[in-house]
Tab-separated table of C-alpha atoms in Angstrom:
chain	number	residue	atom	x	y	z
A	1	UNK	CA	-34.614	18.556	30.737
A	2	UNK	CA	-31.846	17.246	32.862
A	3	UNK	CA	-33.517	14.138	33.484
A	4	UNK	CA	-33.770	13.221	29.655
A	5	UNK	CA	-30.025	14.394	29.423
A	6	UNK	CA	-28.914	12.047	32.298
A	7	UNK	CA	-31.213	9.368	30.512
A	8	UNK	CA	-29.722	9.553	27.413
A	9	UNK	CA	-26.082	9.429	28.268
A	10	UNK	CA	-27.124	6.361	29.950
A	11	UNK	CA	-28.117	5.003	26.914
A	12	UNK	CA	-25.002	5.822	24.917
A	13	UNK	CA	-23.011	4.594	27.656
A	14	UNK	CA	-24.756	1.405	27.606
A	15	UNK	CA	-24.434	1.167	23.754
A	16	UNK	CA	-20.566	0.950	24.464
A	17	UNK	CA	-20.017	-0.620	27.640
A	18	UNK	CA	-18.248	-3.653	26.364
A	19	UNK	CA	-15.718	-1.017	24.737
A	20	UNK	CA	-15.196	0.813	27.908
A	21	UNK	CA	-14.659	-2.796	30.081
A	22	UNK	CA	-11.916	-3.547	27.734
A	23	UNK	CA	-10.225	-0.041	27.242
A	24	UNK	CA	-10.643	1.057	30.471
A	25	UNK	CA	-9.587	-2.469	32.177
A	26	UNK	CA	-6.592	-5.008	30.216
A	27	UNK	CA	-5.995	-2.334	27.512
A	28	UNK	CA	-5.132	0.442	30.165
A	29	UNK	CA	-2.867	-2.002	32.099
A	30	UNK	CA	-0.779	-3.701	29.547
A	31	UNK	CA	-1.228	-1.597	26.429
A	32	UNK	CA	2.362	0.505	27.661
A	33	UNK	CA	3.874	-3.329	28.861
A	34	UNK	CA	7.119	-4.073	26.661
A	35	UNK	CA	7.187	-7.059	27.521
A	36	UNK	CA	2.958	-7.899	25.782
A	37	UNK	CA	2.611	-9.218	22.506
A	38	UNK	CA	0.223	-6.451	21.853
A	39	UNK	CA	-2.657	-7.053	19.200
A	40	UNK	CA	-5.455	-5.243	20.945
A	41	UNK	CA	-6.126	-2.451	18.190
A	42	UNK	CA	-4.879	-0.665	15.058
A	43	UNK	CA	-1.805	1.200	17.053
A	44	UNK	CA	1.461	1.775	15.561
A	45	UNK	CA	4.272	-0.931	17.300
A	46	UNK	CA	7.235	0.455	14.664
A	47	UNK	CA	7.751	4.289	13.887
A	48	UNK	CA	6.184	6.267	11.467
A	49	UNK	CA	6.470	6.406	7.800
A	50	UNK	CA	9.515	8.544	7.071
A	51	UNK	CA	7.867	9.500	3.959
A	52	UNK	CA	4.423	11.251	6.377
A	53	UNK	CA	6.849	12.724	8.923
A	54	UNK	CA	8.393	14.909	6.259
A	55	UNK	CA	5.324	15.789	4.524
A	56	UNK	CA	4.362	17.323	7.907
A	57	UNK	CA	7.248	19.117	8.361
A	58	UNK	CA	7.338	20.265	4.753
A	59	UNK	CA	4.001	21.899	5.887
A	60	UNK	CA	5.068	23.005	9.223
A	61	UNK	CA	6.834	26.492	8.371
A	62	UNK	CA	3.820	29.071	7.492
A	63	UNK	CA	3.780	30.341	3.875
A	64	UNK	CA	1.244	33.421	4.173
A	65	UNK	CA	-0.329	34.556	7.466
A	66	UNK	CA	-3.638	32.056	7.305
A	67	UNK	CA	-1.390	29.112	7.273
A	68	UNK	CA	-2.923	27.815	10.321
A	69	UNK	CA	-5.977	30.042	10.463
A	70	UNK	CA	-9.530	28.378	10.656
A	71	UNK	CA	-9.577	25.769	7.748
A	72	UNK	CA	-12.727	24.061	6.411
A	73	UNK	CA	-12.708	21.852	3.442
A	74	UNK	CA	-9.897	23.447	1.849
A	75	UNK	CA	-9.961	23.343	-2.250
A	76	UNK	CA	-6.646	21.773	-2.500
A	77	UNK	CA	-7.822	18.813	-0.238
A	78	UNK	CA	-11.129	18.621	-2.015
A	79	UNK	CA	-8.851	18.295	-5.511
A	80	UNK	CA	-6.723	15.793	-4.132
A	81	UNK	CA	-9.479	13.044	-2.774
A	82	UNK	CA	-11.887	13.880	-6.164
A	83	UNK	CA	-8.848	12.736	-8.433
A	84	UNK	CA	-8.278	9.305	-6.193
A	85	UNK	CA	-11.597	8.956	-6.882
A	86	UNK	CA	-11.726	9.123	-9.839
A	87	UNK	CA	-8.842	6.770	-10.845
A	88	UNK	CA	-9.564	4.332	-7.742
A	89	UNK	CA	-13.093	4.013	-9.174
A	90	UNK	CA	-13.183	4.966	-12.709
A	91	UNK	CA	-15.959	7.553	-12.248
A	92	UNK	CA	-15.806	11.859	-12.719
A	93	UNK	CA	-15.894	12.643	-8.811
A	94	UNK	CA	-16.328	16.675	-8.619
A	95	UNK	CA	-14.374	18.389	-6.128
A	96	UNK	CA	-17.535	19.803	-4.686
A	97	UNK	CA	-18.497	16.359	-3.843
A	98	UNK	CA	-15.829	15.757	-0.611
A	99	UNK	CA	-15.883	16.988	2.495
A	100	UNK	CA	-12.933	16.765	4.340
A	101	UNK	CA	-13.335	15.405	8.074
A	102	UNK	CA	-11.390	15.061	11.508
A	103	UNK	CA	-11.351	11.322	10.354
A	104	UNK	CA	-13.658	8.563	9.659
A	105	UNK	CA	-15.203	8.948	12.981
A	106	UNK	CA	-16.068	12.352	11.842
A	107	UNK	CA	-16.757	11.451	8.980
A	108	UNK	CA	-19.724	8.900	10.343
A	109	UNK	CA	-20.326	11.216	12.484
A	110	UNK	CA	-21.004	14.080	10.241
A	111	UNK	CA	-23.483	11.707	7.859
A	112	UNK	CA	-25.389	10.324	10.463
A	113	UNK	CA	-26.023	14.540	11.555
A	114	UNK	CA	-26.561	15.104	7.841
A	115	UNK	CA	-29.126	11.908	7.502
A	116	UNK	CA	-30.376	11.014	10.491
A	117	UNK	CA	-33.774	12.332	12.039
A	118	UNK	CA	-34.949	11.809	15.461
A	119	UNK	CA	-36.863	7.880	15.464
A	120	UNK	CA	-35.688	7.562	11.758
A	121	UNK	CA	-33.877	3.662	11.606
A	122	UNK	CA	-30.470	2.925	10.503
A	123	UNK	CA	-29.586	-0.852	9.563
A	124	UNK	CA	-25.958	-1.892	10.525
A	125	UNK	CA	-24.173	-5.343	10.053
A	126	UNK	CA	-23.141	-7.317	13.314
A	127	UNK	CA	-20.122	-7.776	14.216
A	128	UNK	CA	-19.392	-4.217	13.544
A	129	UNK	CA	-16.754	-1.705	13.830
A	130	UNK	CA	-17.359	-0.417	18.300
A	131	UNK	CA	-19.450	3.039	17.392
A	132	UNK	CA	-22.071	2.250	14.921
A	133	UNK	CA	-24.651	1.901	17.456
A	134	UNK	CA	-22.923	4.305	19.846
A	135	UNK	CA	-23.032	7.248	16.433
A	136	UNK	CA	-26.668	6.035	15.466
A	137	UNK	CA	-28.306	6.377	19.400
A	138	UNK	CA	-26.206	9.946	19.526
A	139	UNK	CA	-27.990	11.189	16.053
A	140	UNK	CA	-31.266	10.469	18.140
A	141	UNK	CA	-31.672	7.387	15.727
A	142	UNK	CA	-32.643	4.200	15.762
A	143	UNK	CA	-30.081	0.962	15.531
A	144	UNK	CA	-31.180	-2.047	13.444
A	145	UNK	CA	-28.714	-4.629	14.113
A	146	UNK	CA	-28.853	-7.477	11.354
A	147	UNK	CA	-25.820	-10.841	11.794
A	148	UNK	CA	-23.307	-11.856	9.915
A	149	UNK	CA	-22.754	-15.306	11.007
A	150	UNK	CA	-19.387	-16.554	10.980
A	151	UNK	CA	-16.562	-17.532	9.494
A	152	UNK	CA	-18.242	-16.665	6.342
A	153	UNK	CA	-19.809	-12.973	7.445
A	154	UNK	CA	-21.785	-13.044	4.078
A	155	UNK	CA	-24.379	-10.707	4.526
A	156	UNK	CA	-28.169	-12.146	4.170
A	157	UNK	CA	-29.713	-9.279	1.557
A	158	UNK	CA	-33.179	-11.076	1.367
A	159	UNK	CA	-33.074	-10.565	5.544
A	160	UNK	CA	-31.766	-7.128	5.184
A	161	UNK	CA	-34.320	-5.992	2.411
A	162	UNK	CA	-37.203	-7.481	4.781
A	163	UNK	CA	-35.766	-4.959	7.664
A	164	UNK	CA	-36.196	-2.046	5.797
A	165	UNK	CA	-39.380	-0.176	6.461
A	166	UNK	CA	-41.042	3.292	5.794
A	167	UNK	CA	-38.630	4.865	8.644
A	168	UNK	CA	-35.650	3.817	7.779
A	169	UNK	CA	-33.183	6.422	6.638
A	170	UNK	CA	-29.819	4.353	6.200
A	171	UNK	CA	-27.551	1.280	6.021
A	172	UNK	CA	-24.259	1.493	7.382
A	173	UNK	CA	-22.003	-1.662	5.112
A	174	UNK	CA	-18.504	-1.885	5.693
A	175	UNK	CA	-16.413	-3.244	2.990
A	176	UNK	CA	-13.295	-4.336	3.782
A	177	UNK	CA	-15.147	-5.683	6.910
A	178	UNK	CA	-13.736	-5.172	10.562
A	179	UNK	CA	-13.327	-7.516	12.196
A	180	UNK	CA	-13.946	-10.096	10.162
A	181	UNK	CA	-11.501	-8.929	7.075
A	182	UNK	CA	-13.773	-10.005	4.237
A	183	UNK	CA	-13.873	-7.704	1.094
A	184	UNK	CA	-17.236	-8.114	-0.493
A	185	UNK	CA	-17.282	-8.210	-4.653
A	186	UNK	CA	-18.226	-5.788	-6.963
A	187	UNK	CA	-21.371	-8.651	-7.259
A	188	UNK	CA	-22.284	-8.590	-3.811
A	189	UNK	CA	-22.233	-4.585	-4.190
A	190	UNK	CA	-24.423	-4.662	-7.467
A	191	UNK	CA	-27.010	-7.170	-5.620
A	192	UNK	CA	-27.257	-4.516	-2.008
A	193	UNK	CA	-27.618	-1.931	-4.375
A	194	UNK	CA	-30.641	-3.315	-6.612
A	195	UNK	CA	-31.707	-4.342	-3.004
A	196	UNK	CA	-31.847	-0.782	-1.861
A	197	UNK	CA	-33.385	0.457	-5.092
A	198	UNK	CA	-36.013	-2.107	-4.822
A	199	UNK	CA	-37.147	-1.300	-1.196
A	200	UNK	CA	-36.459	2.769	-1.789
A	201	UNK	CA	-39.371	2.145	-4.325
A	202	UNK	CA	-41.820	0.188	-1.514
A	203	UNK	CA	-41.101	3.032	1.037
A	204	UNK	CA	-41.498	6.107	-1.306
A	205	UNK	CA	-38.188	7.450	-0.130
A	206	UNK	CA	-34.495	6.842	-0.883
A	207	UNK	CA	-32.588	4.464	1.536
A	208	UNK	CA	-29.088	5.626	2.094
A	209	UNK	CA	-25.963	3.747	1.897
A	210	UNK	CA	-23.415	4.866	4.177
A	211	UNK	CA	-20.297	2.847	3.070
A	212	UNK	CA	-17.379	2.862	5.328
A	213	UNK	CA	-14.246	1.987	3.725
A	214	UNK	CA	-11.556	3.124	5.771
A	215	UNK	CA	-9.526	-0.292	4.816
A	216	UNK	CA	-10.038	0.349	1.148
A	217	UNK	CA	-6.376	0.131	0.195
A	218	UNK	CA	-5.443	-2.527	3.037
A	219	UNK	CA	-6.570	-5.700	0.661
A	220	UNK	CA	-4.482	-8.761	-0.117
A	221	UNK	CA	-3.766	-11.319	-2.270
A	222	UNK	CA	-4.538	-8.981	-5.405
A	223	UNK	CA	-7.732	-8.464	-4.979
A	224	UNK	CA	-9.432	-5.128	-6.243
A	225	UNK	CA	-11.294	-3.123	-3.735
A	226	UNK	CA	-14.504	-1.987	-5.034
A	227	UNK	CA	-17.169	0.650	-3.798
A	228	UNK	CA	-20.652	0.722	-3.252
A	229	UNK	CA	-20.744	4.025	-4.586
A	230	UNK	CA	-19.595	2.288	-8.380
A	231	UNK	CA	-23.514	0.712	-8.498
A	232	UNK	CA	-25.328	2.814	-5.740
A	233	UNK	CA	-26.267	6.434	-6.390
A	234	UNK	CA	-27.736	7.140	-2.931
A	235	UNK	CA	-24.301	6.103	-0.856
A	236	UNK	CA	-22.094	8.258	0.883
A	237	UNK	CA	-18.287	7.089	1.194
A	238	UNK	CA	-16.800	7.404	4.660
A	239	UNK	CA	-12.854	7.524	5.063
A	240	UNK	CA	-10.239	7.927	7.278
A	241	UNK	CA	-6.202	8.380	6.231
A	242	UNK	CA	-5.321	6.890	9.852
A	243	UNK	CA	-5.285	3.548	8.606
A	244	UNK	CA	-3.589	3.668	5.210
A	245	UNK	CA	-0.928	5.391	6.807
A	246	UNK	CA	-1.283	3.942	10.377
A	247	UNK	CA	-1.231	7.259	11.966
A	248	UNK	CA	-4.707	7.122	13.895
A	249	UNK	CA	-4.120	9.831	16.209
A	250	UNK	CA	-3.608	12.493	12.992
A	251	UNK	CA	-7.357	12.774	11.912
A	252	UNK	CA	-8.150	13.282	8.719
A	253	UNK	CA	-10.814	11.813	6.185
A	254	UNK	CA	-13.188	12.472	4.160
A	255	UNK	CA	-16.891	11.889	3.125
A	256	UNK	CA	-17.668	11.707	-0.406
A	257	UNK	CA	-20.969	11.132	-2.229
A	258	UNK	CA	-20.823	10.298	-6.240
A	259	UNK	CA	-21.333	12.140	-9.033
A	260	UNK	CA	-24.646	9.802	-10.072
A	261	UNK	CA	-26.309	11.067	-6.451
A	262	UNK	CA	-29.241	13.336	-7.191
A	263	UNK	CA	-29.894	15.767	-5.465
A	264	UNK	CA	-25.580	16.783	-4.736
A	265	UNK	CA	-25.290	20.295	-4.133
A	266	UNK	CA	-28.384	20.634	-1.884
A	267	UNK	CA	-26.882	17.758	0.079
A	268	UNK	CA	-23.447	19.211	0.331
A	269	UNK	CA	-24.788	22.300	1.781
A	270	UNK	CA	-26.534	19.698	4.516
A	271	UNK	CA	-23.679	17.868	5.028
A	272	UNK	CA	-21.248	21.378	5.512
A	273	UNK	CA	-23.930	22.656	7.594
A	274	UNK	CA	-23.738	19.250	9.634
A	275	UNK	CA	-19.832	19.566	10.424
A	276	UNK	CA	-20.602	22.630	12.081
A	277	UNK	CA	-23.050	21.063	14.180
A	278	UNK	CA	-20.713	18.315	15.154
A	279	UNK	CA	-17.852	20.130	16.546
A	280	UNK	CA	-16.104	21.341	13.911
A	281	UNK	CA	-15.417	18.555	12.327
A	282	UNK	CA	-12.885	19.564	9.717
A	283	UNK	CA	-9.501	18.494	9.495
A	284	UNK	CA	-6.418	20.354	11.158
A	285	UNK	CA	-4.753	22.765	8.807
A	286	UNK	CA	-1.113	21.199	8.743
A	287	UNK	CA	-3.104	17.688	7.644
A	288	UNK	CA	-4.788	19.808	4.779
A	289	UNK	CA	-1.692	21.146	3.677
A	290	UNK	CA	0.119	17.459	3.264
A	291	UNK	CA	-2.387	15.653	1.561
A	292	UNK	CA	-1.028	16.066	-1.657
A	293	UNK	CA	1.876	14.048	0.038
A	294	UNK	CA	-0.290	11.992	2.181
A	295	UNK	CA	-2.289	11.075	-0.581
A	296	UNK	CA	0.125	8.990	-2.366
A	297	UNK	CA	2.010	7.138	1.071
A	298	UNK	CA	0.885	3.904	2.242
A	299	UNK	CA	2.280	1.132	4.805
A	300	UNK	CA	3.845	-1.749	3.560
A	301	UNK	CA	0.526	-4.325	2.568
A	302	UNK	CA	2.828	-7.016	1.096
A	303	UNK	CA	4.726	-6.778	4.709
A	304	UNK	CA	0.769	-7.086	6.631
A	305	UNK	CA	0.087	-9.710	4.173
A	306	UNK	CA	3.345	-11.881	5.446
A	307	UNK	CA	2.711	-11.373	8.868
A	308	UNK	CA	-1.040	-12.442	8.530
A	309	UNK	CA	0.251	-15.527	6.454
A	310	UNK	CA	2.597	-16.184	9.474
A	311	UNK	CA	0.082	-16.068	12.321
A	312	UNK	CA	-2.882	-17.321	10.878
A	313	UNK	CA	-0.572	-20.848	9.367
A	314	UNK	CA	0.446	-20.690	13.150
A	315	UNK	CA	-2.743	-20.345	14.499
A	316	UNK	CA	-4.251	-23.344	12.723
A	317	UNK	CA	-1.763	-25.315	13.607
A	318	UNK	CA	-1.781	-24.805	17.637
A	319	UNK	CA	-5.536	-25.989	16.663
A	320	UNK	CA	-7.408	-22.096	16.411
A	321	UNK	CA	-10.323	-21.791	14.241
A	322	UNK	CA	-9.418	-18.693	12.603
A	323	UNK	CA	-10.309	-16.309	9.575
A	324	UNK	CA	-8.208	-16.051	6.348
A	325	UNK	CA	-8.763	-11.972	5.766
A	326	UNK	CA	-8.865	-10.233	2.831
A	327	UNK	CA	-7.897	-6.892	4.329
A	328	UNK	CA	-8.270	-4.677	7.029
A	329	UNK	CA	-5.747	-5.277	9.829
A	330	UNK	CA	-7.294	-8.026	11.492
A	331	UNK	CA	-7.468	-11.864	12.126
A	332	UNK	CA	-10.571	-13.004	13.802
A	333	UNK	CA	-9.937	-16.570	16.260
A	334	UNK	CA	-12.421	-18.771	17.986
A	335	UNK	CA	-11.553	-19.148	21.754
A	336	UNK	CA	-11.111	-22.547	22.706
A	337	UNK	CA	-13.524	-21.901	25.590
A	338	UNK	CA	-17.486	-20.433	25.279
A	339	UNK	CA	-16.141	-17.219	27.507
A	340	UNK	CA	-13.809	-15.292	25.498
A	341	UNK	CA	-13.508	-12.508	28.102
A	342	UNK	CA	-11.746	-15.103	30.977
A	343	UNK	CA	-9.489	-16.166	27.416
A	344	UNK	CA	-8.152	-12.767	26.761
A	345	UNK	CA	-7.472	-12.521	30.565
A	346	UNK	CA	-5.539	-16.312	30.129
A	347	UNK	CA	-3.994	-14.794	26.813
A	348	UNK	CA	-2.615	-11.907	29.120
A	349	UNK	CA	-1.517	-14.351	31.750
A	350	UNK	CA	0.677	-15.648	28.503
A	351	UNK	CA	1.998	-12.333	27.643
A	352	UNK	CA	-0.392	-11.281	24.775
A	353	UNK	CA	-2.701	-9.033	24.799
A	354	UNK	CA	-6.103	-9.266	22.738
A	355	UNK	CA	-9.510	-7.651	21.951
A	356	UNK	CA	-12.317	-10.126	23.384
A	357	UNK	CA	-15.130	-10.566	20.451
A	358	UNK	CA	-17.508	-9.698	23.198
A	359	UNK	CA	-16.252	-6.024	22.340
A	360	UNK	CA	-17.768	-6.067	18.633
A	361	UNK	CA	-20.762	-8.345	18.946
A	362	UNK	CA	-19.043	-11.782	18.535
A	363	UNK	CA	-19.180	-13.422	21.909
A	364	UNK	CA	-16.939	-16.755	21.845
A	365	UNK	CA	-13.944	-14.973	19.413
A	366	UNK	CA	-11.107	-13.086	19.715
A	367	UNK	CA	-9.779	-10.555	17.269
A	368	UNK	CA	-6.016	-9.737	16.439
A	369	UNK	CA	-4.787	-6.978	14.634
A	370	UNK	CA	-1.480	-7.213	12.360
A	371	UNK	CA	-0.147	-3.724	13.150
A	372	UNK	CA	2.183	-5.729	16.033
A	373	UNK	CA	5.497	-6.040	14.837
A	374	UNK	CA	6.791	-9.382	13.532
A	375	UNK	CA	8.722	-9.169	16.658
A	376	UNK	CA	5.631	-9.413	18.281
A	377	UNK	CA	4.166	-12.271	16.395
A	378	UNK	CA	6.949	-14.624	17.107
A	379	UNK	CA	7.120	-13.564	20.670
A	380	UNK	CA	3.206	-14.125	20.680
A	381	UNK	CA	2.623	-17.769	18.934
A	382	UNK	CA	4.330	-18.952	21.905
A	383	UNK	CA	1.744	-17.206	24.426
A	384	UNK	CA	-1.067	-18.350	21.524
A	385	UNK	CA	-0.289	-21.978	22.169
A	386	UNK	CA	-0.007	-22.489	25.812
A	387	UNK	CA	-3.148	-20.363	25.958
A	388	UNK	CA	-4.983	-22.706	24.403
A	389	UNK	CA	-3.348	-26.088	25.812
A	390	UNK	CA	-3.865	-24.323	29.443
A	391	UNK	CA	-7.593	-23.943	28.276
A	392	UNK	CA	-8.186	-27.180	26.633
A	393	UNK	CA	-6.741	-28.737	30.320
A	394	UNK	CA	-9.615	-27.001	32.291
């Protein structure tokens, strides 16, 4: 037994090895550095909303004895998400239909429990967010790793129909995309989901759509987010707050299935049963409390949406190919050189700090995330450009 153990955090370990180089390495070293440009990850470089600090400490004195007692999906949270739901999508989402999670990673987490059987398959889009592999391998499952090639990252639905075979249990689509920023139409949506329908029929079982939308109100440009769950029946709607409200290390999502899945109570019951399994995985009980506040705050997208205008123009212009997002946080750059790992350590020598595309399956690219402060961008374009002339000199 403690041999298969031993084995299989080998595996997992392997699965994120990349992340762990890069976390463990730069990111530990510089992260703290005042005087980086830091664009590693989604942190925080301004404080917090003023608007979530006092909803927490509306929260904070105790109004009966359970205040802080064990909390689960609380009825009051459950209310709250069903009703964005509803008017984000334009469907009847049922409270009964949410369970509230320790954040999108518990949120994944908790599907792939409720999904996932040992050897059954689960399809996931390349570059991906760092864990989809890492979460798949841990459910005793099986990755599938289809590409989206770049700059484009249009997913090949022909290809990923042809992947799909009698043991696979899931697809894990993430719209808006990280890192590439694209926010796939409500088209695109209608075509995976007559895709999915189609091959659920060939296998004799229903393929699951696991749709995780954490960015879905980080879009720009005016676009309207749509969700999988509008055309699919069989997907279930991962979420995290953290983002919205750029609080990552307050954890609290959500996972949602809609009110055209068959089959709902039966796989609520799974899915509740699953959070157990996973830890817990429920949601702190001042978090509960404040999402009736929480619900309605959001960062400033107009302000993301200037700063990515600023860097990206600025980009181009030092001679970067680069991505024009759609949403999510992040700008994705080709490295001037075929080793993106020696240009993030360059871009450091410069003063910036960056997440090598080696770290999310895109060898040869960089990604930047817009959560630095515009402070940071200026200070950064500078680093950005003699970066790349140092580069292009040898």
């Amino acid at each position: 037994m403690a041999t298969v153990s031993v084995r299989r955090i080998d595996v997992l370990r392997e699965a994120i090895g990349p992340f762990l180089s890069f976390f463990n390495g730069p990111f530990a070293k510089l992260n703290a550095n005042p005087d980086i440009a830091n664009f590693a990850v989604g942190n925080p470089h301004e404080m917090p909303l003023p608007g979530y600090v006092s909803a927490l400490g509306a929260q904070l004195e105790p109004r009966r004895r359970d205040w802080f007692a064990y909390k689960m999906s609380e009825p009051r949270s459950r209310l709250t998400v069903a009703r964005s739901l509803s008017s984000r999508t334009g469907m009847d989402w049922d409270p009964n239909d949410v369970a509230m999670t320790n954040g999108g990673f518990g949120a994944l987490a908790t599907a792939m429990r409720a999904l996932v059987e040992p050897g059954d398959e689960v399809i996931f889009l390349s570059p991906p967010w760092f864990f989809y592999e890492f979460m798949i391998l841990a459910a005793e499952g099986v990755p599938v790793r289809l590409r989206l090639a770049p700059p484009a990252f249009e997913p090949d639905l022909v290809e990923l129909a042809a992947a799909i075979t009698p043991r696979t249990r899931a697809v894990i689509f993430n719209t808006p995309h990280n890192p590439s920023g694209r926010v796939y139409p409500l088209e695109t949506l209608r075509q995976l989901g007559e895709a999915l329908t189609a091959a659920s029929a060939r296998v004799g079982h229903p393929i699951f759509l696991i749709s995780d939308e954490p960015y879905n109100r980080i879009v720009f440009d005016g676009r309207q987010f749509h969700s999988p769950a509008e055309v699919y029946p069989h997907t279930v709607i991962a979420y995290s707050y953290g983002k919205t409200l750029l609080a990552p290390g307050q954890r609290i999502g959500y996972l949602a299935w809609p009110p055209t899945m068959p089959g709902r109570a039966a796989f609520g019951e799974t899915v509740m049963v699953a959070q157990m399994a996973t830890g817990f995985a429920f949601p702190n009980a001042l978090l509960q409390h404040a999402i009736g506040e929480l619900e309605g705050l959001s960062i400033d997208v107009a302000a993301m949406q200037r700063r990515r205008d600023r860097l990206v123009a600025a980009l181009r212009q030092i001679g970067y190919q680069t991505t024009m997002p759609e949403g999510t946080f992040y700008v994705m750059a080709r490295a001037p050189i075929a080793d993106d790992v020696a240009f993030a350590d360059l871009l450091a020598r410069h003063r910036v700090l960056v997440l090598p595309g080696t770290v999310v399956e895109l060898p040869g690219w960089f990604r930047i995330s817009l959560t630095a402060s515009d402070e940071m961008v200026e200070q950064g374009i500078s680093g950005f450009a003699a970066a790349f002339a140092e580069a292009l000199a040898g």
